[in-house]
Tab-separated table of C-alpha atoms in Angstrom:
chain	number	residue	atom	x	y	z
B	30	GLY	CA	166.863	-63.508	157.147
B	31	ALA	CA	166.642	-59.722	155.777
B	32	VAL	CA	168.688	-57.685	153.173
B	33	VAL	CA	169.531	-54.012	151.510
B	34	SER	CA	171.093	-52.824	149.339
B	35	GLN	CA	172.385	-50.020	148.508
B	36	HIS	CA	172.780	-48.971	144.593
B	37	PRO	CA	175.537	-47.446	143.713
B	38	SER	CA	178.350	-48.177	145.783
B	39	TRP	CA	180.527	-45.626	144.673
B	40	VAL	CA	180.224	-42.764	143.027
B	41	ILE	CA	182.644	-39.698	141.380
B	42	CYS	CA	181.321	-36.426	140.284
B	43	LYS	CA	181.355	-32.654	139.871
B	44	SER	CA	180.911	-30.101	142.393
B	45	GLY	CA	177.977	-28.541	141.515
B	46	THR	CA	175.891	-32.007	139.747
B	47	SER	CA	173.124	-33.697	142.496
B	48	VAL	CA	173.685	-37.445	143.158
B	49	LYS	CA	170.837	-39.508	144.058
B	50	ILE	CA	170.730	-43.067	146.335
B	51	GLU	CA	168.742	-45.847	146.300
B	52	CYS	CA	168.302	-48.161	149.430
B	53	ARG	CA	166.130	-50.916	149.060
B	54	SER	CA	164.603	-53.414	151.577
B	55	LEU	CA	164.786	-56.293	149.186
B	56	ASP	CA	162.851	-59.138	151.123
B	57	PHE	CA	161.375	-57.559	152.932
B	58	GLN	CA	158.868	-54.766	153.345
B	59	ALA	CA	160.317	-51.346	155.079
B	60	THR	CA	157.742	-48.686	155.889
B	61	THR	CA	161.088	-46.737	157.958
B	62	MET	CA	164.914	-46.310	157.031
B	63	PHE	CA	167.176	-44.771	157.756
B	64	TRP	CA	170.027	-42.553	156.353
B	65	TYR	CA	173.647	-42.352	157.048
B	66	ARG	CA	176.683	-40.647	156.691
B	67	GLN	CA	180.569	-41.921	158.766
B	68	PHE	CA	183.282	-39.940	157.835
B	69	PRO	CA	186.302	-41.385	157.730
B	70	LYS	CA	187.470	-43.268	161.128
B	71	GLN	CA	184.565	-41.856	162.670
B	72	SER	CA	180.890	-43.485	163.648
B	73	LEU	CA	177.481	-43.430	162.130
B	74	MET	CA	175.827	-40.502	162.203
B	75	LEU	CA	171.887	-40.117	162.652
B	76	MET	CA	171.041	-37.653	159.731
B	77	ALA	CA	167.383	-39.334	158.883
B	78	THR	CA	164.769	-41.023	159.582
B	79	SER	CA	162.778	-41.335	156.278
B	80	ASN	CA	159.297	-43.195	156.872
B	81	GLU	CA	157.212	-44.557	153.961
B	82	GLY	CA	153.671	-42.585	152.859
B	83	SER	CA	155.680	-38.676	154.489
B	84	LYS	CA	158.635	-36.594	154.623
B	85	ALA	CA	161.715	-37.871	155.916
B	86	THR	CA	162.868	-36.572	159.771
B	87	TYR	CA	166.270	-34.902	159.291
B	88	GLU	CA	168.534	-34.698	162.405
B	89	GLN	CA	169.657	-31.359	163.626
B	90	GLY	CA	172.042	-29.621	161.165
B	91	VAL	CA	171.250	-31.921	158.733
B	92	GLU	CA	170.221	-29.295	155.731
B	93	LYS	CA	167.040	-31.073	154.592
B	94	ASP	CA	167.447	-28.946	150.890
B	95	LYS	CA	170.626	-30.464	150.941
B	96	PHE	CA	169.649	-34.247	151.562
B	97	LEU	CA	166.142	-34.486	149.435
B	98	ILE	CA	165.458	-38.197	151.315
B	99	ASN	CA	162.569	-39.807	149.258
B	100	HIS	CA	160.187	-42.900	150.759
B	101	ALA	CA	157.720	-43.653	147.679
B	102	SER	CA	157.374	-47.083	148.641
B	103	LEU	CA	157.780	-50.127	150.872
B	104	THR	CA	160.527	-51.048	149.990
B	105	LEU	CA	163.127	-48.012	148.913
B	106	SER	CA	164.517	-45.097	149.612
B	107	THR	CA	166.765	-42.738	148.046
B	108	LEU	CA	168.696	-39.652	149.219
B	109	THR	CA	169.854	-37.176	146.857
B	110	VAL	CA	172.475	-34.922	147.237
B	111	THR	CA	171.855	-31.145	145.407
B	112	SER	CA	174.471	-29.489	144.636
B	113	ALA	CA	177.719	-31.470	145.359
B	114	HIS	CA	180.188	-29.953	147.136
B	115	PRO	CA	183.880	-31.413	147.929
B	116	GLU	CA	182.209	-30.994	151.872
B	117	ASP	CA	179.713	-33.913	151.153
B	118	SER	CA	182.461	-36.689	150.124
B	119	SER	CA	181.796	-39.622	152.688
B	120	PHE	CA	180.186	-42.732	152.708
B	121	TYR	CA	176.483	-42.922	152.940
B	122	ILE	CA	175.223	-46.190	154.678
B	123	CYS	CA	171.034	-47.215	155.066
B	124	SER	CA	169.118	-48.886	156.942
B	125	ALA	CA	165.955	-50.561	157.262
B	126	MET	CA	163.606	-52.302	160.062
B	127	LYS	CA	161.699	-55.388	159.507
B	128	GLN	CA	157.708	-55.175	160.597
B	129	GLY	CA	156.875	-56.530	162.835
B	130	SER	CA	160.481	-57.866	164.137
B	131	GLY	CA	159.649	-57.253	167.397
B	132	ALA	CA	163.551	-57.115	167.942
B	133	ASN	CA	164.325	-53.143	166.803
B	134	VAL	CA	167.078	-54.867	164.988
B	135	LEU	CA	168.694	-53.399	161.878
B	136	THR	CA	169.648	-54.470	158.774
B	137	PHE	CA	172.773	-52.031	157.326
B	138	GLY	CA	173.126	-52.039	153.189
B	139	ALA	CA	176.899	-52.110	152.282
B	140	GLY	CA	176.894	-48.060	152.209
B	141	SER	CA	177.525	-45.614	148.943
B	142	ARG	CA	180.505	-43.873	148.435
B	143	LEU	CA	180.905	-40.854	147.139
B	144	THR	CA	183.533	-38.128	145.887
B	145	VAL	CA	183.161	-35.020	144.933
B	146	LEU	CA	185.836	-32.937	142.743
R	18	ALA	CA	169.667	-37.295	175.110
R	19	GLN	CA	171.223	-40.501	174.328
R	20	ARG	CA	175.032	-40.952	173.818
R	21	VAL	CA	177.216	-43.843	173.576
R	22	THR	CA	181.068	-44.261	174.916
R	23	GLN	CA	183.638	-46.704	173.178
R	24	PRO	CA	186.701	-45.338	175.148
R	25	GLU	CA	188.628	-47.315	173.514
R	26	LYS	CA	189.485	-47.021	169.051
R	27	LEU	CA	191.489	-48.853	169.019
R	28	LEU	CA	193.078	-52.539	171.061
R	29	SER	CA	194.887	-55.506	169.545
R	30	VAL	CA	194.634	-58.911	171.379
R	31	PHE	CA	196.946	-61.970	170.903
R	32	LYS	CA	194.928	-65.233	169.223
R	33	GLY	CA	193.458	-67.316	172.020
R	34	ALA	CA	193.914	-64.659	175.000
R	35	PRO	CA	190.647	-62.853	176.386
R	36	VAL	CA	188.797	-59.693	175.158
R	37	GLU	CA	186.361	-57.700	176.021
R	38	LEU	CA	185.794	-54.144	174.171
R	39	LYS	CA	183.950	-51.687	177.270
R	40	CYS	CA	180.704	-49.437	176.314
R	41	ASN	CA	178.986	-46.630	178.047
R	42	TYR	CA	176.447	-45.123	177.992
R	43	SER	CA	174.256	-42.078	179.088
R	44	TYR	CA	170.600	-42.306	178.539
R	45	SER	CA	167.654	-41.472	181.419
R	46	GLY	CA	165.361	-44.255	180.694
R	47	SER	CA	165.156	-47.797	179.590
R	48	PRO	CA	167.651	-48.577	177.047
R	49	GLU	CA	168.222	-51.502	174.528
R	50	LEU	CA	171.457	-51.833	173.203
R	51	PHE	CA	173.465	-53.650	171.437
R	52	TRP	CA	176.807	-54.431	168.883
R	53	TYR	CA	177.308	-54.528	165.830
R	54	VAL	CA	180.515	-55.641	163.915
R	55	GLN	CA	181.822	-53.904	160.629
R	56	TYR	CA	184.581	-56.782	159.239
R	57	SER	CA	186.833	-56.083	156.562
R	58	ARG	CA	184.800	-54.515	153.393
R	59	GLN	CA	181.676	-56.025	154.269
R	60	ARG	CA	178.750	-54.415	155.573
R	61	LEU	CA	177.516	-53.465	159.701
R	62	GLN	CA	175.687	-55.966	160.902
R	63	LEU	CA	174.226	-57.433	164.156
R	64	LEU	CA	176.429	-59.193	166.943
R	65	LEU	CA	174.248	-59.058	170.266
R	66	ARG	CA	171.176	-57.577	171.776
R	67	HIS	CA	171.062	-57.350	175.277
R	68	ILE	CA	167.508	-58.243	175.078
R	69	SER	CA	168.619	-61.855	173.570
R	70	ARG	CA	170.794	-62.773	176.723
R	71	GLU	CA	172.741	-64.865	174.164
R	72	SER	CA	176.166	-65.390	172.919
R	73	ILE	CA	177.054	-64.581	169.020
R	74	LYS	CA	180.435	-66.817	168.151
R	75	GLY	CA	181.157	-66.656	171.739
R	76	PHE	CA	180.971	-62.742	172.249
R	77	THR	CA	178.634	-62.348	176.042
R	78	ALA	CA	177.640	-58.525	176.519
R	79	ASP	CA	176.206	-57.739	180.288
R	80	LEU	CA	173.460	-54.578	180.756
R	81	ASN	CA	174.778	-53.566	183.593
R	82	LYS	CA	172.868	-50.422	184.625
R	83	GLY	CA	174.972	-49.769	187.469
R	84	GLU	CA	177.325	-48.429	185.838
R	85	THR	CA	175.505	-47.989	182.147
R	86	SER	CA	177.341	-50.505	180.573
R	87	PHE	CA	177.498	-52.648	178.160
R	88	HIS	CA	180.349	-53.841	178.056
R	89	LEU	CA	182.022	-56.969	174.688
R	90	LYS	CA	183.644	-60.194	175.947
R	91	LYS	CA	185.044	-63.007	174.371
R	92	PRO	CA	187.009	-65.661	176.756
R	93	PHE	CA	189.327	-66.519	173.833
R	94	ALA	CA	190.205	-64.350	170.854
R	95	GLN	CA	189.830	-65.231	167.417
R	96	GLU	CA	191.701	-64.233	164.438
R	97	GLU	CA	188.359	-63.414	162.505
R	98	ASP	CA	187.506	-61.650	165.478
R	99	SER	CA	189.155	-58.377	163.809
R	100	ALA	CA	186.922	-56.426	162.697
R	101	MET	CA	185.520	-52.690	163.802
R	102	TYR	CA	182.951	-52.967	166.369
R	103	TYR	CA	180.117	-50.469	167.395
R	104	CYS	CA	178.563	-50.049	170.917
R	105	ALA	CA	174.209	-49.063	169.650
R	106	LEU	CA	172.104	-47.862	171.817
R	107	LYS	CA	168.258	-47.462	171.292
R	108	GLY	CA	165.458	-44.997	173.301
R	109	SER	CA	163.125	-46.636	174.487
R	110	GLY	CA	159.001	-44.495	173.470
R	111	SER	CA	159.908	-43.729	169.630
R	112	ALA	CA	162.902	-43.443	169.444
R	113	ARG	CA	163.325	-45.430	167.058
R	114	GLN	CA	167.527	-44.832	165.748
R	115	LEU	CA	170.195	-45.604	167.164
R	116	THR	CA	173.028	-43.942	168.932
R	117	PHE	CA	176.125	-45.840	167.476
R	118	GLY	CA	179.624	-45.575	169.716
R	119	SER	CA	182.333	-44.245	167.639
R	120	GLY	CA	183.629	-47.768	167.433
R	121	THR	CA	186.680	-49.958	168.659
R	122	GLN	CA	189.396	-51.747	165.397
R	123	LEU	CA	189.684	-54.820	166.931
R	124	THR	CA	193.008	-56.594	165.839
R	125	VAL	CA	193.929	-60.306	167.068
R	126	LEU	CA	197.537	-61.158	166.272
R	127	PRO	CA	198.847	-64.635	165.810
């Protein structure tokens, strides 16, 4: 099967610091990964599309300088929340599409809960 | 623009009763529709997709283009079906990302 691992699963940081979240496809290659944000009792909101070897594509309203995305390899994408503030506290989820899957099926990570004090 | 609407945030049914989770979409082209499920403390996972016309865990969903709906149904709900269900739409062409509905929390009562 296709497995996506996210790390850390939860993190607490002080306001003003930066936090990096990793998303790894463990048993398949993913040229494209997606980063979502989920507020309590709300749906997943797509933040950006991470493309291996090129710049990420950000959704409208998402600050690219605030949420840095790097997709350096076919199995790893990272999301760095820079100069985090309490309003950045949220649940961040990544997903990846298996190459050649043909069915446009995404595999999701378990999510990373960020709390900014 | 594409949009997915799940009108019910919460839905409770008794074990053995039929259940239907509603999903309506808005999209000008030919969409692909999916249902994802998230059990308590587990990650989001695919339940079924309309192109495969499959039944998973007793659930089925039929794409009704006339009504722009993709409702999820199960004739006899089980307690283990209690979970958060998300309807999702993928547009055609280069629109690779999914648009999710707001989700419906299903609780199956004993």
